[in-house]
PDB file of N, CA and C in Angstrom:
ATOM      1  N   UNK A  27     176.961  -9.055-118.252  1.00 50.00           N
ATOM      2  CA  UNK A  27     175.781  -9.883-118.132  1.00 50.00           C
ATOM      3  C   UNK A  27     174.846  -9.275-117.082  1.00 50.00           C
ATOM      4  N   UNK A  28     174.026 -10.101-116.412  1.00 49.00           N
ATOM      5  CA  UNK A  28     173.054  -9.570-115.459  1.00 49.00           C
ATOM      6  C   UNK A  28     173.689  -9.190-114.143  1.00 49.00           C
ATOM      7  N   UNK A  29     174.889  -9.703-113.852  1.00 52.00           N
ATOM      8  CA  UNK A  29     175.521  -9.393-112.570  1.00 52.00           C
ATOM      9  C   UNK A  29     176.004  -7.948-112.562  1.00 52.00           C
ATOM     10  N   UNK A  30     176.270  -7.389-113.729  1.00 55.00           N
ATOM     11  CA  UNK A  30     176.722  -6.006-113.775  1.00 55.00           C
ATOM     12  C   UNK A  30     175.592  -5.014-113.497  1.00 55.00           C
ATOM     13  N   UNK A  31     174.355  -5.469-113.582  1.00 71.00           N
ATOM     14  CA  UNK A  31     173.248  -4.563-113.276  1.00 71.00           C
ATOM     15  C   UNK A  31     173.141  -4.368-111.766  1.00 71.00           C
ATOM     16  N   UNK A  32     172.487  -3.283-111.377  1.00 77.00           N
ATOM     17  CA  UNK A  32     172.363  -2.957-109.953  1.00 77.00           C
ATOM     18  C   UNK A  32     171.527  -3.985-109.206  1.00 77.00           C
ATOM     19  N   UNK A  33     170.468  -4.467-109.843  1.00 75.00           N
ATOM     20  CA  UNK A  33     169.621  -5.434-109.140  1.00 75.00           C
ATOM     21  C   UNK A  33     170.357  -6.741-108.906  1.00 75.00           C
ATOM     22  N   UNK A  34     171.182  -7.151-109.852  1.00 76.00           N
ATOM     23  CA  UNK A  34     171.975  -8.369-109.657  1.00 76.00           C
ATOM     24  C   UNK A  34     172.958  -8.221-108.509  1.00 76.00           C
ATOM     25  N   UNK A  35     173.585  -7.047-108.423  1.00 82.00           N
ATOM     26  CA  UNK A  35     174.524  -6.800-107.327  1.00 82.00           C
ATOM     27  C   UNK A  35     173.819  -6.731-105.978  1.00 82.00           C
ATOM     28  N   UNK A  36     172.626  -6.171-105.966  1.00 84.00           N
ATOM     29  CA  UNK A  36     171.855  -6.106-104.717  1.00 84.00           C
ATOM     30  C   UNK A  36     171.492  -7.516-104.251  1.00 84.00           C
ATOM     31  N   UNK A  37     171.071  -8.361-105.186  1.00 83.00           N
ATOM     32  CA  UNK A  37     170.716  -9.729-104.800  1.00 83.00           C
ATOM     33  C   UNK A  37     171.934 -10.537-104.385  1.00 83.00           C
ATOM     34  N   UNK A  38     173.088 -10.277-104.989  1.00 84.00           N
ATOM     35  CA  UNK A  38     174.307 -10.951-104.538  1.00 84.00           C
ATOM     36  C   UNK A  38     174.706 -10.491-103.141  1.00 84.00           C
ATOM     37  N   UNK A  39     174.529  -9.205-102.851  1.00 87.00           N
ATOM     38  CA  UNK A  39     174.800  -8.701-101.501  1.00 87.00           C
ATOM     39  C   UNK A  39     173.836  -9.321-100.488  1.00 87.00           C
ATOM     40  N   UNK A  40     172.574  -9.475-100.894  1.00 86.00           N
ATOM     41  CA  UNK A  40     171.596 -10.117-100.009  1.00 86.00           C
ATOM     42  C   UNK A  40     171.973 -11.564 -99.736  1.00 86.00           C
ATOM     43  N   UNK A  41     172.438 -12.278-100.768  1.00 86.00           N
ATOM     44  CA  UNK A  41     172.855 -13.666-100.580  1.00 86.00           C
ATOM     45  C   UNK A  41     174.053 -13.745 -99.642  1.00 86.00           C
ATOM     46  N   UNK A  42     174.978 -12.817 -99.777  1.00 87.00           N
ATOM     47  CA  UNK A  42     176.134 -12.782 -98.871  1.00 87.00           C
ATOM     48  C   UNK A  42     175.732 -12.472 -97.437  1.00 87.00           C
ATOM     49  N   UNK A  43     174.783 -11.576 -97.268  1.00 87.00           N
ATOM     50  CA  UNK A  43     174.302 -11.258 -95.922  1.00 87.00           C
ATOM     51  C   UNK A  43     173.578 -12.442 -95.300  1.00 87.00           C
ATOM     52  N   UNK A  44     172.784 -13.136 -96.089  1.00 84.00           N
ATOM     53  CA  UNK A  44     172.102 -14.326 -95.585  1.00 84.00           C
ATOM     54  C   UNK A  44     173.082 -15.424 -95.226  1.00 84.00           C
ATOM     55  N   UNK A  45     174.138 -15.578 -96.043  1.00 86.00           N
ATOM     56  CA  UNK A  45     175.165 -16.581 -95.733  1.00 86.00           C
ATOM     57  C   UNK A  45     175.912 -16.206 -94.462  1.00 86.00           C
ATOM     58  N   UNK A  46     176.162 -14.931 -94.275  1.00 87.00           N
ATOM     59  CA  UNK A  46     176.821 -14.452 -93.054  1.00 87.00           C
ATOM     60  C   UNK A  46     175.957 -14.751 -91.827  1.00 87.00           C
ATOM     61  N   UNK A  47     174.666 -14.495 -91.925  1.00 83.00           N
ATOM     62  CA  UNK A  47     173.771 -14.786 -90.807  1.00 83.00           C
ATOM     63  C   UNK A  47     173.667 -16.284 -90.566  1.00 83.00           C
ATOM     64  N   UNK A  48     173.708 -17.072 -91.632  1.00 79.00           N
ATOM     65  CA  UNK A  48     173.624 -18.528 -91.495  1.00 79.00           C
ATOM     66  C   UNK A  48     174.861 -19.098 -90.816  1.00 79.00           C
ATOM     67  N   UNK A  49     176.015 -18.542 -91.100  1.00 84.00           N
ATOM     68  CA  UNK A  49     177.262 -19.072 -90.552  1.00 84.00           C
ATOM     69  C   UNK A  49     177.541 -18.545 -89.142  1.00 84.00           C
ATOM     70  N   UNK A  50     177.398 -17.247 -88.921  1.00 84.00           N
ATOM     71  CA  UNK A  50     177.890 -16.644 -87.677  1.00 84.00           C
ATOM     72  C   UNK A  50     176.840 -16.462 -86.590  1.00 84.00           C
ATOM     73  N   UNK A  51     175.579 -16.405 -86.908  1.00 69.00           N
ATOM     74  CA  UNK A  51     174.532 -16.213 -85.901  1.00 69.00           C
ATOM     75  C   UNK A  51     173.869 -17.548 -85.589  1.00 69.00           C
ATOM     76  N   UNK A  52     174.563 -18.384 -84.861  1.00 74.00           N
ATOM     77  CA  UNK A  52     174.045 -19.720 -84.602  1.00 74.00           C
ATOM     78  C   UNK A  52     173.722 -19.962 -83.125  1.00 74.00           C
ATOM     79  N   UNK A  53     173.285 -18.924 -82.437  1.00 80.00           N
ATOM     80  CA  UNK A  53     172.880 -19.086 -81.049  1.00 80.00           C
ATOM     81  C   UNK A  53     171.475 -19.664 -80.958  1.00 80.00           C
ATOM     82  N   UNK A  54     170.580 -19.219 -81.845  1.00 82.00           N
ATOM     83  CA  UNK A  54     169.202 -19.707 -81.885  1.00 82.00           C
ATOM     84  C   UNK A  54     168.948 -20.396 -83.218  1.00 82.00           C
ATOM     85  N   UNK A  55     168.105 -21.389 -83.190  1.00 82.00           N
ATOM     86  CA  UNK A  55     167.737 -22.093 -84.412  1.00 82.00           C
ATOM     87  C   UNK A  55     166.912 -21.192 -85.326  1.00 82.00           C
ATOM     88  N   UNK A  56     166.105 -20.309 -84.761  1.00 83.00           N
ATOM     89  CA  UNK A  56     165.275 -19.425 -85.567  1.00 83.00           C
ATOM     90  C   UNK A  56     166.114 -18.458 -86.394  1.00 83.00           C
ATOM     91  N   UNK A  57     167.201 -17.939 -85.837  1.00 84.00           N
ATOM     92  CA  UNK A  57     168.052 -17.023 -86.610  1.00 84.00           C
ATOM     93  C   UNK A  57     168.771 -17.752 -87.738  1.00 84.00           C
ATOM     94  N   UNK A  58     169.125 -19.012 -87.529  1.00 84.00           N
ATOM     95  CA  UNK A  58     169.735 -19.810 -88.593  1.00 84.00           C
ATOM     96  C   UNK A  58     168.726 -20.057 -89.711  1.00 84.00           C
ATOM     97  N   UNK A  59     167.489 -20.382 -89.350  1.00 85.00           N
ATOM     98  CA  UNK A  59     166.458 -20.617 -90.356  1.00 85.00           C
ATOM     99  C   UNK A  59     166.111 -19.343 -91.115  1.00 85.00           C
ATOM    100  N   UNK A  60     166.122 -18.196 -90.436  1.00 85.00           N
ATOM    101  CA  UNK A  60     165.862 -16.925 -91.117  1.00 85.00           C
ATOM    102  C   UNK A  60     166.987 -16.570 -92.094  1.00 85.00           C
ATOM    103  N   UNK A  61     168.215 -16.851 -91.715  1.00 86.00           N
ATOM    104  CA  UNK A  61     169.336 -16.629 -92.633  1.00 86.00           C
ATOM    105  C   UNK A  61     169.244 -17.519 -93.860  1.00 86.00           C
ATOM    106  N   UNK A  62     168.846 -18.764 -93.658  1.00 86.00           N
ATOM    107  CA  UNK A  62     168.672 -19.688 -94.778  1.00 86.00           C
ATOM    108  C   UNK A  62     167.544 -19.242 -95.695  1.00 86.00           C
ATOM    109  N   UNK A  63     166.456 -18.770 -95.123  1.00 86.00           N
ATOM    110  CA  UNK A  63     165.337 -18.294 -95.929  1.00 86.00           C
ATOM    111  C   UNK A  63     165.701 -16.998 -96.666  1.00 86.00           C
ATOM    112  N   UNK A  64     166.490 -16.161 -96.055  1.00 87.00           N
ATOM    113  CA  UNK A  64     166.944 -14.935 -96.709  1.00 87.00           C
ATOM    114  C   UNK A  64     167.831 -15.259 -97.900  1.00 87.00           C
ATOM    115  N   UNK A  65     168.690 -16.280 -97.764  1.00 88.00           N
ATOM    116  CA  UNK A  65     169.509 -16.709 -98.885  1.00 88.00           C
ATOM    117  C   UNK A  65     168.647 -17.255-100.018  1.00 88.00           C
ATOM    118  N   UNK A  66     167.626 -18.033 -99.685  1.00 87.00           N
ATOM    119  CA  UNK A  66     166.762 -18.595-100.714  1.00 87.00           C
ATOM    120  C   UNK A  66     166.004 -17.494-101.453  1.00 87.00           C
ATOM    121  N   UNK A  67     165.517 -16.490-100.745  1.00 87.00           N
ATOM    122  CA  UNK A  67     164.798 -15.394-101.396  1.00 87.00           C
ATOM    123  C   UNK A  67     165.715 -14.544-102.274  1.00 87.00           C
ATOM    124  N   UNK A  68     166.954 -14.362-101.861  1.00 87.00           N
ATOM    125  CA  UNK A  68     167.873 -13.599-102.704  1.00 87.00           C
ATOM    126  C   UNK A  68     168.265 -14.391-103.941  1.00 87.00           C
ATOM    127  N   UNK A  69     168.406 -15.705-103.816  1.00 85.00           N
ATOM    128  CA  UNK A  69     168.687 -16.527-104.997  1.00 85.00           C
ATOM    129  C   UNK A  69     167.479 -16.528-105.926  1.00 85.00           C
ATOM    130  N   UNK A  70     166.273 -16.504-105.368  1.00 84.00           N
ATOM    131  CA  UNK A  70     165.071 -16.394-106.193  1.00 84.00           C
ATOM    132  C   UNK A  70     165.070 -15.089-106.973  1.00 84.00           C
ATOM    133  N   UNK A  71     165.408 -13.995-106.321  1.00 83.00           N
ATOM    134  CA  UNK A  71     165.477 -12.713-107.017  1.00 83.00           C
ATOM    135  C   UNK A  71     166.551 -12.698-108.079  1.00 83.00           C
ATOM    136  N   UNK A  72     167.693 -13.299-107.782  1.00 82.00           N
ATOM    137  CA  UNK A  72     168.780 -13.372-108.751  1.00 82.00           C
ATOM    138  C   UNK A  72     168.380 -14.199-109.965  1.00 82.00           C
ATOM    139  N   UNK A  73     167.701 -15.308-109.735  1.00 81.00           N
ATOM    140  CA  UNK A  73     167.223 -16.134-110.849  1.00 81.00           C
ATOM    141  C   UNK A  73     166.181 -15.403-111.682  1.00 81.00           C
ATOM    142  N   UNK A  74     165.291 -14.682-111.023  1.00 80.00           N
ATOM    143  CA  UNK A  74     164.269 -13.963-111.782  1.00 80.00           C
ATOM    144  C   UNK A  74     164.882 -12.850-112.619  1.00 80.00           C
ATOM    145  N   UNK A  75     165.911 -12.175-112.107  1.00 78.00           N
ATOM    146  CA  UNK A  75     166.592 -11.148-112.893  1.00 78.00           C
ATOM    147  C   UNK A  75     167.332 -11.781-114.064  1.00 78.00           C
ATOM    148  N   UNK A  76     167.972 -12.926-113.822  1.00 78.00           N
ATOM    149  CA  UNK A  76     168.728 -13.583-114.889  1.00 78.00           C
ATOM    150  C   UNK A  76     167.807 -14.115-115.976  1.00 78.00           C
ATOM    151  N   UNK A  77     166.700 -14.712-115.593  1.00 79.00           N
ATOM    152  CA  UNK A  77     165.787 -15.285-116.588  1.00 79.00           C
ATOM    153  C   UNK A  77     165.060 -14.177-117.331  1.00 79.00           C
ATOM    154  N   UNK A  78     164.743 -13.082-116.669  1.00 72.00           N
ATOM    155  CA  UNK A  78     164.084 -11.974-117.343  1.00 72.00           C
ATOM    156  C   UNK A  78     165.039 -11.302-118.327  1.00 72.00           C
ATOM    157  N   UNK A  79     166.294 -11.207-117.966  1.00 65.00           N
ATOM    158  CA  UNK A  79     167.273 -10.599-118.858  1.00 65.00           C
ATOM    159  C   UNK A  79     167.537 -11.415-120.104  1.00 65.00           C
ATOM    160  N   UNK A  80     167.450 -12.720-120.015  1.00 71.00           N
ATOM    161  CA  UNK A  80     167.702 -13.584-121.154  1.00 71.00           C
ATOM    162  C   UNK A  80     166.438 -13.752-121.987  1.00 71.00           C
ATOM    163  N   UNK A  81     165.284 -13.714-121.337  1.00 65.00           N
ATOM    164  CA  UNK A  81     164.016 -13.855-122.044  1.00 65.00           C
ATOM    165  C   UNK A  81     163.493 -15.273-122.064  1.00 65.00           C
ATOM    166  N   UNK A  82     163.901 -16.100-121.141  1.00 65.00           N
ATOM    167  CA  UNK A  82     163.432 -17.480-121.089  1.00 65.00           C
ATOM    168  C   UNK A  82     162.120 -17.579-120.317  1.00 65.00           C
ATOM    169  N   UNK A  83     161.535 -18.745-120.329  1.00 67.00           N
ATOM    170  CA  UNK A  83     160.313 -18.993-119.573  1.00 67.00           C
ATOM    171  C   UNK A  83     160.618 -18.941-118.079  1.00 67.00           C
ATOM    172  N   UNK A  84     159.627 -18.626-117.285  1.00 68.00           N
ATOM    173  CA  UNK A  84     159.822 -18.445-115.845  1.00 68.00           C
ATOM    174  C   UNK A  84     159.320 -19.635-115.043  1.00 68.00           C
ATOM    175  N   UNK A  85     159.140 -20.790-115.678  1.00 78.00           N
ATOM    176  CA  UNK A  85     158.656 -21.957-114.953  1.00 78.00           C
ATOM    177  C   UNK A  85     159.673 -22.465-113.945  1.00 78.00           C
ATOM    178  N   UNK A  86     160.944 -22.371-114.284  1.00 78.00           N
ATOM    179  CA  UNK A  86     161.980 -22.803-113.351  1.00 78.00           C
ATOM    180  C   UNK A  86     162.000 -21.922-112.109  1.00 78.00           C
ATOM    181  N   UNK A  87     161.785 -20.644-112.284  1.00 77.00           N
ATOM    182  CA  UNK A  87     161.771 -19.711-111.148  1.00 77.00           C
ATOM    183  C   UNK A  87     160.600 -20.022-110.230  1.00 77.00           C
ATOM    184  N   UNK A  88     159.442 -20.332-110.805  1.00 80.00           N
ATOM    185  CA  UNK A  88     158.280 -20.688-109.985  1.00 80.00           C
ATOM    186  C   UNK A  88     158.505 -22.011-109.248  1.00 80.00           C
ATOM    187  N   UNK A  89     159.140 -22.960-109.904  1.00 84.00           N
ATOM    188  CA  UNK A  89     159.466 -24.225-109.248  1.00 84.00           C
ATOM    189  C   UNK A  89     160.420 -23.997-108.085  1.00 84.00           C
ATOM    190  N   UNK A  90     161.398 -23.115-108.266  1.00 83.00           N
ATOM    191  CA  UNK A  90     162.327 -22.783-107.190  1.00 83.00           C
ATOM    192  C   UNK A  90     161.608 -22.112-106.031  1.00 83.00           C
ATOM    193  N   UNK A  91     160.648 -21.242-106.330  1.00 83.00           N
ATOM    194  CA  UNK A  91     159.878 -20.576-105.288  1.00 83.00           C
ATOM    195  C   UNK A  91     159.044 -21.573-104.498  1.00 83.00           C
ATOM    196  N   UNK A  92     158.477 -22.564-105.166  1.00 88.00           N
ATOM    197  CA  UNK A  92     157.716 -23.610-104.478  1.00 88.00           C
ATOM    198  C   UNK A  92     158.632 -24.420-103.568  1.00 88.00           C
ATOM    199  N   UNK A  93     159.829 -24.759-104.039  1.00 87.00           N
ATOM    200  CA  UNK A  93     160.770 -25.494-103.196  1.00 87.00           C
ATOM    201  C   UNK A  93     161.215 -24.662-101.995  1.00 87.00           C
ATOM    202  N   UNK A  94     161.384 -23.369-102.174  1.00 86.00           N
ATOM    203  CA  UNK A  94     161.764 -22.500-101.053  1.00 86.00           C
ATOM    204  C   UNK A  94     160.646 -22.418-100.023  1.00 86.00           C
ATOM    205  N   UNK A  95     159.397 -22.391-100.467  1.00 88.00           N
ATOM    206  CA  UNK A  95     158.266 -22.360 -99.530  1.00 88.00           C
ATOM    207  C   UNK A  95     158.167 -23.675 -98.770  1.00 88.00           C
ATOM    208  N   UNK A  96     158.413 -24.790 -99.447  1.00 90.00           N
ATOM    209  CA  UNK A  96     158.401 -26.092 -98.764  1.00 90.00           C
ATOM    210  C   UNK A  96     159.535 -26.191 -97.760  1.00 90.00           C
ATOM    211  N   UNK A  97     160.681 -25.629 -98.095  1.00 88.00           N
ATOM    212  CA  UNK A  97     161.818 -25.639 -97.168  1.00 88.00           C
ATOM    213  C   UNK A  97     161.507 -24.801 -95.936  1.00 88.00           C
ATOM    214  N   UNK A  98     160.831 -23.676 -96.127  1.00 87.00           N
ATOM    215  CA  UNK A  98     160.444 -22.839 -94.993  1.00 87.00           C
ATOM    216  C   UNK A  98     159.437 -23.521 -94.088  1.00 87.00           C
ATOM    217  N   UNK A  99     158.470 -24.218 -94.679  1.00 90.00           N
ATOM    218  CA  UNK A  99     157.468 -24.933 -93.879  1.00 90.00           C
ATOM    219  C   UNK A  99     158.114 -26.088 -93.113  1.00 90.00           C
ATOM    220  N   UNK A 100     159.045 -26.776 -93.741  1.00 91.00           N
ATOM    221  CA  UNK A 100     159.743 -27.870 -93.062  1.00 91.00           C
ATOM    222  C   UNK A 100     160.594 -27.353 -91.906  1.00 91.00           C
ATOM    223  N   UNK A 101     161.264 -26.216 -92.118  1.00 88.00           N
ATOM    224  CA  UNK A 101     162.071 -25.622 -91.053  1.00 88.00           C
ATOM    225  C   UNK A 101     161.225 -25.148 -89.890  1.00 88.00           C
ATOM    226  N   UNK A 102     160.066 -24.568 -90.171  1.00 89.00           N
ATOM    227  CA  UNK A 102     159.177 -24.116 -89.107  1.00 89.00           C
ATOM    228  C   UNK A 102     158.620 -25.285 -88.315  1.00 89.00           C
ATOM    229  N   UNK A 103     158.255 -26.375 -88.998  1.00 92.00           N
ATOM    230  CA  UNK A 103     157.747 -27.546 -88.275  1.00 92.00           C
ATOM    231  C   UNK A 103     158.845 -28.179 -87.429  1.00 92.00           C
ATOM    232  N   UNK A 104     160.069 -28.171 -87.913  1.00 87.00           N
ATOM    233  CA  UNK A 104     161.189 -28.668 -87.123  1.00 87.00           C
ATOM    234  C   UNK A 104     161.424 -27.785 -85.903  1.00 87.00           C
ATOM    235  N   UNK A 105     161.293 -26.480 -86.068  1.00 86.00           N
ATOM    236  CA  UNK A 105     161.451 -25.547 -84.956  1.00 86.00           C
ATOM    237  C   UNK A 105     160.382 -25.773 -83.896  1.00 86.00           C
ATOM    238  N   UNK A 106     159.134 -25.948 -84.307  1.00 89.00           N
ATOM    239  CA  UNK A 106     158.047 -26.195 -83.348  1.00 89.00           C
ATOM    240  C   UNK A 106     158.274 -27.504 -82.612  1.00 89.00           C
ATOM    241  N   UNK A 107     158.716 -28.532 -83.320  1.00 87.00           N
ATOM    242  CA  UNK A 107     158.982 -29.824 -82.686  1.00 87.00           C
ATOM    243  C   UNK A 107     160.119 -29.724 -81.666  1.00 87.00           C
ATOM    244  N   UNK A 108     161.176 -28.984 -82.003  1.00 84.00           N
ATOM    245  CA  UNK A 108     162.305 -28.852 -81.080  1.00 84.00           C
ATOM    246  C   UNK A 108     161.925 -28.013 -79.870  1.00 84.00           C
ATOM    247  N   UNK A 109     161.131 -26.952 -80.063  1.00 84.00           N
ATOM    248  CA  UNK A 109     160.710 -26.123 -78.932  1.00 84.00           C
ATOM    249  C   UNK A 109     159.814 -26.930 -77.994  1.00 84.00           C
ATOM    250  N   UNK A 110     158.957 -27.769 -78.542  1.00 86.00           N
ATOM    251  CA  UNK A 110     158.095 -28.593 -77.682  1.00 86.00           C
ATOM    252  C   UNK A 110     158.878 -29.654 -76.929  1.00 86.00           C
ATOM    253  N   UNK A 111     159.895 -30.226 -77.548  1.00 82.00           N
ATOM    254  CA  UNK A 111     160.631 -31.297 -76.871  1.00 82.00           C
ATOM    255  C   UNK A 111     161.714 -30.777 -75.940  1.00 82.00           C
ATOM    256  N   UNK A 112     162.385 -29.674 -76.299  1.00 78.00           N
ATOM    257  CA  UNK A 112     163.511 -29.183 -75.505  1.00 78.00           C
ATOM    258  C   UNK A 112     163.209 -27.901 -74.741  1.00 78.00           C
ATOM    259  N   UNK A 113     162.109 -27.235 -75.026  1.00 80.00           N
ATOM    260  CA  UNK A 113     161.731 -26.045 -74.287  1.00 80.00           C
ATOM    261  C   UNK A 113     162.301 -24.750 -74.825  1.00 80.00           C
ATOM    262  N   UNK A 114     163.086 -24.783 -75.854  1.00 79.00           N
ATOM    263  CA  UNK A 114     163.644 -23.557 -76.437  1.00 79.00           C
ATOM    264  C   UNK A 114     164.397 -23.884 -77.705  1.00 79.00           C
ATOM    265  N   UNK A 115     164.877 -22.831 -78.372  1.00 79.00           N
ATOM    266  CA  UNK A 115     165.605 -23.065 -79.617  1.00 79.00           C
ATOM    267  C   UNK A 115     167.089 -22.735 -79.498  1.00 79.00           C
ATOM    268  N   UNK A 116     167.623 -22.740 -78.271  1.00 78.00           N
ATOM    269  CA  UNK A 116     169.058 -22.537 -78.074  1.00 78.00           C
ATOM    270  C   UNK A 116     169.790 -23.792 -78.518  1.00 78.00           C
ATOM    271  N   UNK A 117     170.896 -23.574 -79.257  1.00 71.00           N
ATOM    272  CA  UNK A 117     171.695 -24.723 -79.669  1.00 71.00           C
ATOM    273  C   UNK A 117     172.469 -25.315 -78.498  1.00 71.00           C
ATOM    274  N   UNK A 118     172.743 -24.511 -77.486  1.00 70.00           N
ATOM    275  CA  UNK A 118     173.500 -25.018 -76.346  1.00 70.00           C
ATOM    276  C   UNK A 118     172.665 -25.964 -75.473  1.00 70.00           C
ATOM    277  N   UNK A 119     171.325 -25.914 -75.591  1.00 69.00           N
ATOM    278  CA  UNK A 119     170.493 -26.793 -74.787  1.00 69.00           C
ATOM    279  C   UNK A 119     170.315 -28.166 -75.407  1.00 69.00           C
ATOM    280  N   UNK A 120     170.770 -28.344 -76.649  1.00 67.00           N
ATOM    281  CA  UNK A 120     170.644 -29.643 -77.295  1.00 67.00           C
ATOM    282  C   UNK A 120     171.796 -30.536 -76.862  1.00 67.00           C
ATOM    283  N   UNK A 121     171.474 -31.688 -76.365  1.00 64.00           N
ATOM    284  CA  UNK A 121     172.490 -32.670 -76.050  1.00 64.00           C
ATOM    285  C   UNK A 121     172.649 -33.663 -77.180  1.00 64.00           C
ATOM    286  N   UNK A 122     173.828 -34.203 -77.328  1.00 55.00           N
ATOM    287  CA  UNK A 122     174.068 -35.137 -78.410  1.00 55.00           C
ATOM    288  C   UNK A 122     173.313 -36.441 -78.171  1.00 55.00           C
ATOM    289  N   UNK A 123     173.247 -36.891 -76.932  1.00 48.00           N
ATOM    290  CA  UNK A 123     172.609 -38.159 -76.634  1.00 48.00           C
ATOM    291  C   UNK A 123     171.122 -38.030 -76.336  1.00 48.00           C
ATOM    292  N   UNK A 124     170.620 -36.823 -76.128  1.00 54.00           N
ATOM    293  CA  UNK A 124     169.221 -36.671 -75.744  1.00 54.00           C
ATOM    294  C   UNK A 124     168.271 -36.614 -76.927  1.00 54.00           C
ATOM    295  N   UNK A 125     168.748 -36.393 -78.120  1.00 50.00           N
ATOM    296  CA  UNK A 125     167.862 -36.291 -79.289  1.00 50.00           C
ATOM    297  C   UNK A 125     167.461 -37.640 -79.825  1.00 50.00           C
TER     298      UNK A 125
END
């Protein structure tokens, strides 16, 4: 299928790298958000390769891209709000009772 192609394997490797950054690099909120966005972009590429290989319409891929852009904007606004309230994006500076 499409996973046997080189582009499918590259996008799966990208998704794995983004998941690795999302799980293990959790010192700053920005690095977690970048890992999440990297995973979303690799899934977008994987979907576009799969839909192009089958020959279906690409409306679902565009809808996914719009949702990924909204997720990025929401994450950035959350980051700005946390930096303004806590002074930084370190996870160690967040208190459980202070939020």
